[in-house]
Coordinates of C-alpha atoms and ligand atoms in Angstrom, one line a residue:
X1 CA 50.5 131.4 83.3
X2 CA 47.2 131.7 82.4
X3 CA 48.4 128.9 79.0
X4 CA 49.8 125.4 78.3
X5 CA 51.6 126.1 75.4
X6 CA 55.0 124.5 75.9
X7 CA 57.3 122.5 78.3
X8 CA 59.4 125.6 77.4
X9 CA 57.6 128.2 79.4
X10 CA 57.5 126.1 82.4
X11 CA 59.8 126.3 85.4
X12 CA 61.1 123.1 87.0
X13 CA 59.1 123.6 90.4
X14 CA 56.1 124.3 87.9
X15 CA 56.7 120.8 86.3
X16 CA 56.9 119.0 89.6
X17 CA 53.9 121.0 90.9
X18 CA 51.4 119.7 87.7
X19 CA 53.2 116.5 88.2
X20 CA 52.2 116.3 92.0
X21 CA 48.6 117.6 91.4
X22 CA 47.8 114.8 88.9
X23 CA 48.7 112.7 91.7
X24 CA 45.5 112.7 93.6
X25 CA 43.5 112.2 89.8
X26 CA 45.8 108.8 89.2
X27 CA 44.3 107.7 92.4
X28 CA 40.7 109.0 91.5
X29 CA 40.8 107.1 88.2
X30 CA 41.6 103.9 90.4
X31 CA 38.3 103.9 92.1
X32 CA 35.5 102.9 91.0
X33 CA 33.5 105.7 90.8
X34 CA 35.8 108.3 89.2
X35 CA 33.9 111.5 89.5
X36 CA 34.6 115.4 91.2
X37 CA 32.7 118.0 90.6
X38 CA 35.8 120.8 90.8
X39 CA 34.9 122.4 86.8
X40 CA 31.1 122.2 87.7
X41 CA 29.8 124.6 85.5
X42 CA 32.4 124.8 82.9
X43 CA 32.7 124.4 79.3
X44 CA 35.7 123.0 78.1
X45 CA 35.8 122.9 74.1
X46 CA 38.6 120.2 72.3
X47 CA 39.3 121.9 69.0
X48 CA 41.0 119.4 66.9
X49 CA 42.2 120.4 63.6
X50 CA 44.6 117.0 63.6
X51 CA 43.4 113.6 64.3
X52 CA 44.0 111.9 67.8
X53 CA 42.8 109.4 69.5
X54 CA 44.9 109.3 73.2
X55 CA 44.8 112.8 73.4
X56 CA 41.5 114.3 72.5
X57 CA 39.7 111.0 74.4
X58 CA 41.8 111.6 77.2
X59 CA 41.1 115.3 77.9
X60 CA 37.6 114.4 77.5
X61 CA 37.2 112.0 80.0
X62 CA 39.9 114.4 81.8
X63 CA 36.9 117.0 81.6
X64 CA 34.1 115.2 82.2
X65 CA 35.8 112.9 85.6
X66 CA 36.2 116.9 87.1
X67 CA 32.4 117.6 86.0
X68 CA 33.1 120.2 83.5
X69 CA 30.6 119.9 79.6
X70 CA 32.7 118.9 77.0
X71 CA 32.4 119.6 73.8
X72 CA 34.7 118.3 70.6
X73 CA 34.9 120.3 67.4
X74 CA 36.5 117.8 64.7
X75 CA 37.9 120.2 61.9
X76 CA 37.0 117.9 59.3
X77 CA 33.3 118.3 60.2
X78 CA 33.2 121.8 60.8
X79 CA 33.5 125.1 58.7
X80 CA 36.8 125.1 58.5
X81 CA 36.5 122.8 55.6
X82 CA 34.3 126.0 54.2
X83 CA 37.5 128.1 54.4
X84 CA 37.3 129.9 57.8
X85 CA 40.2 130.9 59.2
X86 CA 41.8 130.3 62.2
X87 CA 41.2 133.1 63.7
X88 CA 37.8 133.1 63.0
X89 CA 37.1 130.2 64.1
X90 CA 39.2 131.0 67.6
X91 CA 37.0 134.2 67.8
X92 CA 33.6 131.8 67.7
X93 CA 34.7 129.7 70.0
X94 CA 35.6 132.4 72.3
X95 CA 31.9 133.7 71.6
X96 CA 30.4 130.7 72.9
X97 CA 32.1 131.7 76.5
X98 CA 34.0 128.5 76.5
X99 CA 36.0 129.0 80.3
X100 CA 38.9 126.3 78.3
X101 CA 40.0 125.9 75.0
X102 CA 41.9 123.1 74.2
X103 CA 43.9 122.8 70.5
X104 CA 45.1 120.6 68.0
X105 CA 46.8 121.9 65.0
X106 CA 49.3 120.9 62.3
X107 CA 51.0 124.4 62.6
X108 CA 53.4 124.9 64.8
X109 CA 52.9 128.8 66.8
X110 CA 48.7 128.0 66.3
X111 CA 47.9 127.5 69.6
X112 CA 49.3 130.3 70.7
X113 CA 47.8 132.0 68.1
X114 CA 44.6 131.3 69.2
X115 CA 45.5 132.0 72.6
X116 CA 46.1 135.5 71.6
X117 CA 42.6 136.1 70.7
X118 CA 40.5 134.6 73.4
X119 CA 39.6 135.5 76.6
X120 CA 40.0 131.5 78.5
X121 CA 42.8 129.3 79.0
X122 CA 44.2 127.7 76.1
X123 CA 46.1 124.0 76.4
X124 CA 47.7 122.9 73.8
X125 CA 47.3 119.6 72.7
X126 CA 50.1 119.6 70.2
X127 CA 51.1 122.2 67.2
X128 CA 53.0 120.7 64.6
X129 CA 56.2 120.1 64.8
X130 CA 56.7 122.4 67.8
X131 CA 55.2 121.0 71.3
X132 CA 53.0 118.9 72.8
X133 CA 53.2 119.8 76.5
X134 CA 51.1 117.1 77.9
X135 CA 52.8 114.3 76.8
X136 CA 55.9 115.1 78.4
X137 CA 54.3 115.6 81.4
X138 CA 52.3 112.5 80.9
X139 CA 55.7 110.8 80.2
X140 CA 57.1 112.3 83.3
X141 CA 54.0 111.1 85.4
X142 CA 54.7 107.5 84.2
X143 CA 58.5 107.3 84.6
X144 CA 57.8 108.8 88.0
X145 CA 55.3 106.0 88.8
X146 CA 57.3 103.0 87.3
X147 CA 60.5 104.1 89.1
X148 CA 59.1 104.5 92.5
X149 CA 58.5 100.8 93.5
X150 CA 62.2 100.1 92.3
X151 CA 63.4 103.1 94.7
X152 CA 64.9 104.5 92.0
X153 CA 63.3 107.9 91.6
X154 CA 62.6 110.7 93.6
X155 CA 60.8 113.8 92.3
X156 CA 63.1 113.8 89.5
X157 CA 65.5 111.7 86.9
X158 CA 68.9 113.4 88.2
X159 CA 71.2 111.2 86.7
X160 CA 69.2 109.3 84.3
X161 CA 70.1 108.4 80.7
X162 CA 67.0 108.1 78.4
X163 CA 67.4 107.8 74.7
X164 CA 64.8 109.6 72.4
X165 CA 64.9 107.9 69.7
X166 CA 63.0 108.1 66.2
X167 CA 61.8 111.0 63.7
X168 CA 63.0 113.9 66.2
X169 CA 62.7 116.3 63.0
X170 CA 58.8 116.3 63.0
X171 CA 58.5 115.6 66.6
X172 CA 56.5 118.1 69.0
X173 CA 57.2 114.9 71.4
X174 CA 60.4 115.0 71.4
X175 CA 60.9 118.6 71.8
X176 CA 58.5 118.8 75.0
X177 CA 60.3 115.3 76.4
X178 CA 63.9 117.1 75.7
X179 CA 63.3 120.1 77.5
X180 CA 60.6 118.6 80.4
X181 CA 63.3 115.6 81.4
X182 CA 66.3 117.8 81.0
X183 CA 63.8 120.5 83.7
X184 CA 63.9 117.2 85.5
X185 CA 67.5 116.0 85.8
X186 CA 68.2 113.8 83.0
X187 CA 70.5 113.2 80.6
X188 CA 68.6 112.8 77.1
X189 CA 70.2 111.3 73.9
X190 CA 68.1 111.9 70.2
X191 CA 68.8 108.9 68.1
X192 CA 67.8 109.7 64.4
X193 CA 68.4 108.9 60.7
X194 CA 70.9 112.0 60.0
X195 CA 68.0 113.5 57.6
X196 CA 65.5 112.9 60.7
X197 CA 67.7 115.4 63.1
X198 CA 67.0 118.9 63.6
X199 CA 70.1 120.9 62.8
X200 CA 71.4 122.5 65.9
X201 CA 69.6 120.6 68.5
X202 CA 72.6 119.9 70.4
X203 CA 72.2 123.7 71.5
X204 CA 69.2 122.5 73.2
X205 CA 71.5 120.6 75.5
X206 CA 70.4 116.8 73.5
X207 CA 73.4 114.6 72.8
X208 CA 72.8 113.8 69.7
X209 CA 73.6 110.0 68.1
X210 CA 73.0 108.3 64.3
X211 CA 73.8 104.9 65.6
X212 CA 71.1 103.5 67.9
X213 CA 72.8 100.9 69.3
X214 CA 75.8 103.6 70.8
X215 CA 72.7 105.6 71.6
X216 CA 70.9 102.5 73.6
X217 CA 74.1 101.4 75.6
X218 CA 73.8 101.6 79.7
X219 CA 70.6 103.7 79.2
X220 CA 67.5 103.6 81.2
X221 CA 65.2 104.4 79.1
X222 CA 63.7 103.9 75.5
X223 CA 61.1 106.2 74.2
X224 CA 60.6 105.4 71.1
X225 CA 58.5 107.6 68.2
X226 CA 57.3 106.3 64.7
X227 CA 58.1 108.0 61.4
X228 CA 55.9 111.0 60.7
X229 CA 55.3 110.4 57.2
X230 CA 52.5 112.4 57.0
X231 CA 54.5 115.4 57.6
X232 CA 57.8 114.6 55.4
X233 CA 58.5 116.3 52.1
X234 CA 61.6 116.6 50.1
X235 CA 63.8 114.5 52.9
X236 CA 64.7 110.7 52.7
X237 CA 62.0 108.5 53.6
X238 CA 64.0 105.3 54.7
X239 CA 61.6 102.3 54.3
X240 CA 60.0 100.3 56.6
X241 CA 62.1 97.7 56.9
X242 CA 65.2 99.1 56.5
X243 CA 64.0 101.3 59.3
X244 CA 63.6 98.8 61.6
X245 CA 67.0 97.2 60.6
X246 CA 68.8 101.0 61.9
X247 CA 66.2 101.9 64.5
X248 CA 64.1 99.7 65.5
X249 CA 64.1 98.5 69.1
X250 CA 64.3 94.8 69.6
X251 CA 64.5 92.7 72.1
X252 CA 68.3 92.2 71.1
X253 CA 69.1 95.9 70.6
X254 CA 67.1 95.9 74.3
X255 CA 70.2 94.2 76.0
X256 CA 72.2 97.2 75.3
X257 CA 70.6 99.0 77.3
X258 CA 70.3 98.6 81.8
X259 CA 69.3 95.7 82.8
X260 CA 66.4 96.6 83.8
X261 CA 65.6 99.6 81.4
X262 CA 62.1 100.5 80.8
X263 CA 60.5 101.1 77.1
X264 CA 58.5 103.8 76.7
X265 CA 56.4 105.1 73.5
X266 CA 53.3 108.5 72.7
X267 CA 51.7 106.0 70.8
X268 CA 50.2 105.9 67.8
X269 CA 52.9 102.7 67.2
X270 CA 53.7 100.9 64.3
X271 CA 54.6 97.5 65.7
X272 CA 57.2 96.0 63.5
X273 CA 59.0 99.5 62.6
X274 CA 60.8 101.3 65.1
X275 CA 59.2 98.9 67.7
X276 CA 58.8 95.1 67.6
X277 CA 55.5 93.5 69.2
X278 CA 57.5 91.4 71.6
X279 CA 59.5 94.6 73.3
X280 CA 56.3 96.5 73.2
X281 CA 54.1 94.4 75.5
X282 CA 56.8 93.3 77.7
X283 CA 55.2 93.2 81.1
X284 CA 58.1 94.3 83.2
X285 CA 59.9 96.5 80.9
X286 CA 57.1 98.0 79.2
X287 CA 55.2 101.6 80.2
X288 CA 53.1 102.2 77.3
X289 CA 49.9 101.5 78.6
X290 CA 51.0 103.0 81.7
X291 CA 51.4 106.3 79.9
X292 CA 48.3 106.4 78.8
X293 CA 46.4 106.2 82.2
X294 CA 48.3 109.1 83.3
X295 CA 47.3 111.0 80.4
X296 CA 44.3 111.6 81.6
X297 CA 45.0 112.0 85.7
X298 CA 47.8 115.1 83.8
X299 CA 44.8 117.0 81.7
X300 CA 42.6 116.7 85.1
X301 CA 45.4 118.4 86.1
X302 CA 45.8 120.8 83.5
X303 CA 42.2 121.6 83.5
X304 CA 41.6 122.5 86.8
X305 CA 45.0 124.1 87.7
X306 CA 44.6 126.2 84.7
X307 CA 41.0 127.1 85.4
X308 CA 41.5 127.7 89.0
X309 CA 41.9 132.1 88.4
X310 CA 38.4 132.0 86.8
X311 CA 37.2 129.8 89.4
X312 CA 38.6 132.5 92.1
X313 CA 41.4 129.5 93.2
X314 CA 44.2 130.4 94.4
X315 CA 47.1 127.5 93.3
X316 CA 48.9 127.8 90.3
X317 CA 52.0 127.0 92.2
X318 CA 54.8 129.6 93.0
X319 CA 54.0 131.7 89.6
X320 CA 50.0 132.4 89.9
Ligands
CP1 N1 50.4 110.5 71.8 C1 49.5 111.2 71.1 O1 49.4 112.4 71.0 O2 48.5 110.3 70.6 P1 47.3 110.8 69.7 O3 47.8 111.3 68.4 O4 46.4 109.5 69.5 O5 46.5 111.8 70.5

């Protein structure tokens, strides 16, 4: 592929091969000096047209740890806000002979839109409701890394239960976690509100639940999302705390789940909604943080294997 536009055009062996490359940039990131010079030379641009702060920092220290100049256009300081479209604006950056382009955008299909009319890889750093492809490989990364001290993972989740559980109608999150941990072995449950469920999901292979606490029992993993409010119109908003009363996840509602299950969340949260702070920043239990650091060893990852044709690399696992 020369993209990263979903979880969905990946085979498994290609998930486990961008999961095993990030391996040697979790143990980069570790040392103390946290620098390789593999995208010497490049420019890597971080369009943003939606605001982030996990994933547009991360692929930017992502860039700059392999050596490559980064560069961040922020939509709302650029001339998209004069009325250029989006393929104009793909077409200039392609101009600028960036050798990666990575996108944000509140539409989903725009990143491959823009992929269609430049000439360098294109990651996509989430399209609306449609995917986010790092994340779940992000995810992956940390499950992988908070299983293997306990012995309890191999290079997959064969025979894991993990609930996803939250606004799965707006998601991209959800949709890349669904289809990356399904690639992977696992058995994943959707937990939503019934207006928060996309209709048909099921054909996706989800088992789908209404009733979080059903949803929560003998799993062994929580993910939990927030409500996308910014992207809701026309469907029932619950509130806040009536949220929390259905969905949140407690450390009560926790119990339900393995004894040892681990809690997992994207971020941005809203402590007190669909997670309380006390479940959150469990020590044991807890991967948040965790996710996080291996966002950025996965978009080393993504950078250079997707970089490595230009660079006359050979590597892009079995399906270069
Ligand atoms: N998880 C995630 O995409 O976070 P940001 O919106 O902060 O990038």
């Amino acid at each position: 592929h020369r993209d990263l536009i979903g979880i969905g055009q990946l085979e498994r062996h290609e998930i486990l091969f961008l999961l095993d490359e990030a391996e040697q940039w979790v143990a980069l990131n570790r040392q103390a000096t946290k620098h390789e010079n593999v995208l010497s030379g490049l420019t890597v641009i971080n369009a943003f047209f939606e605001n982030s702060t996990r994933t547009l920092l991360s692929f930017e220290i992502a860039g700059k740890r392999l050596g490559a100049d980064v560069v961040n256009m922020h939509a709302a300081q650029s001339s998209v806000k004069k009325g250029e479209t989006l393929i104009d604006t793909a077409i200039t950056l392609n101009a600028m002979r960036a050798d990666a382009i990575v996108i944000r955008h509140g539409s989903s299909g725009a990143t491959q839109l823009i992929a269609d009319k430049v000439d360098c890889p294109v990651l996509n750093a989430g399209d609306g409701q449609h995917e986010h492809p790092t994340q779940a490989l992000l995810d992956a990364l940390a499950l992988r890394h908070a299983l293997r001290p306990r012995g309890e993972a191999g290079d997959d989740f064969t025979g894991m239960v993990i609930v996803i559980c939250g606004d799965i109608l707006h998601s991209r999150v959800a949709r890349s976690n669904l289809l990356c941990l399904q690639a992977l072995g696992a058995r994943v449950r959707l937990c939503a509100p019934p207006a928060l469920m996309p209709a048909g999901i099921e054909a996706m292979g989800a088992e789908v639940y209404h009733d979080f606490d059903a949803a929560l029992d003998g799993a062994d993993v929580a993910m939990m999302l927030r409500l996308q409010t910014e992207r809701m119109s026309g469907q029932f908003i619950p509130s806040a705390r009536e949220y929390h009363h259905l969905y949140g996840l407690t450390k009560t509602r926790l119990e339900r789940a393995a004894p040892d299950a681990l809690v997992m969340h994207p971020g941005p949260m809203n402590r007190g909604v669909e997670i309380d702070s006390d479940v959150a920043d469990m020590i044991d239990r807890s991967i948040i943080t965790r996710q996080v650091e291996m966002g950025v060893a996965i978009r080393m990852a993504a950078l250079d294997v997707l970089t490595r044709r230009a660079r006359g690399v050979e590597g892009w696992g079995d399906a270069a």
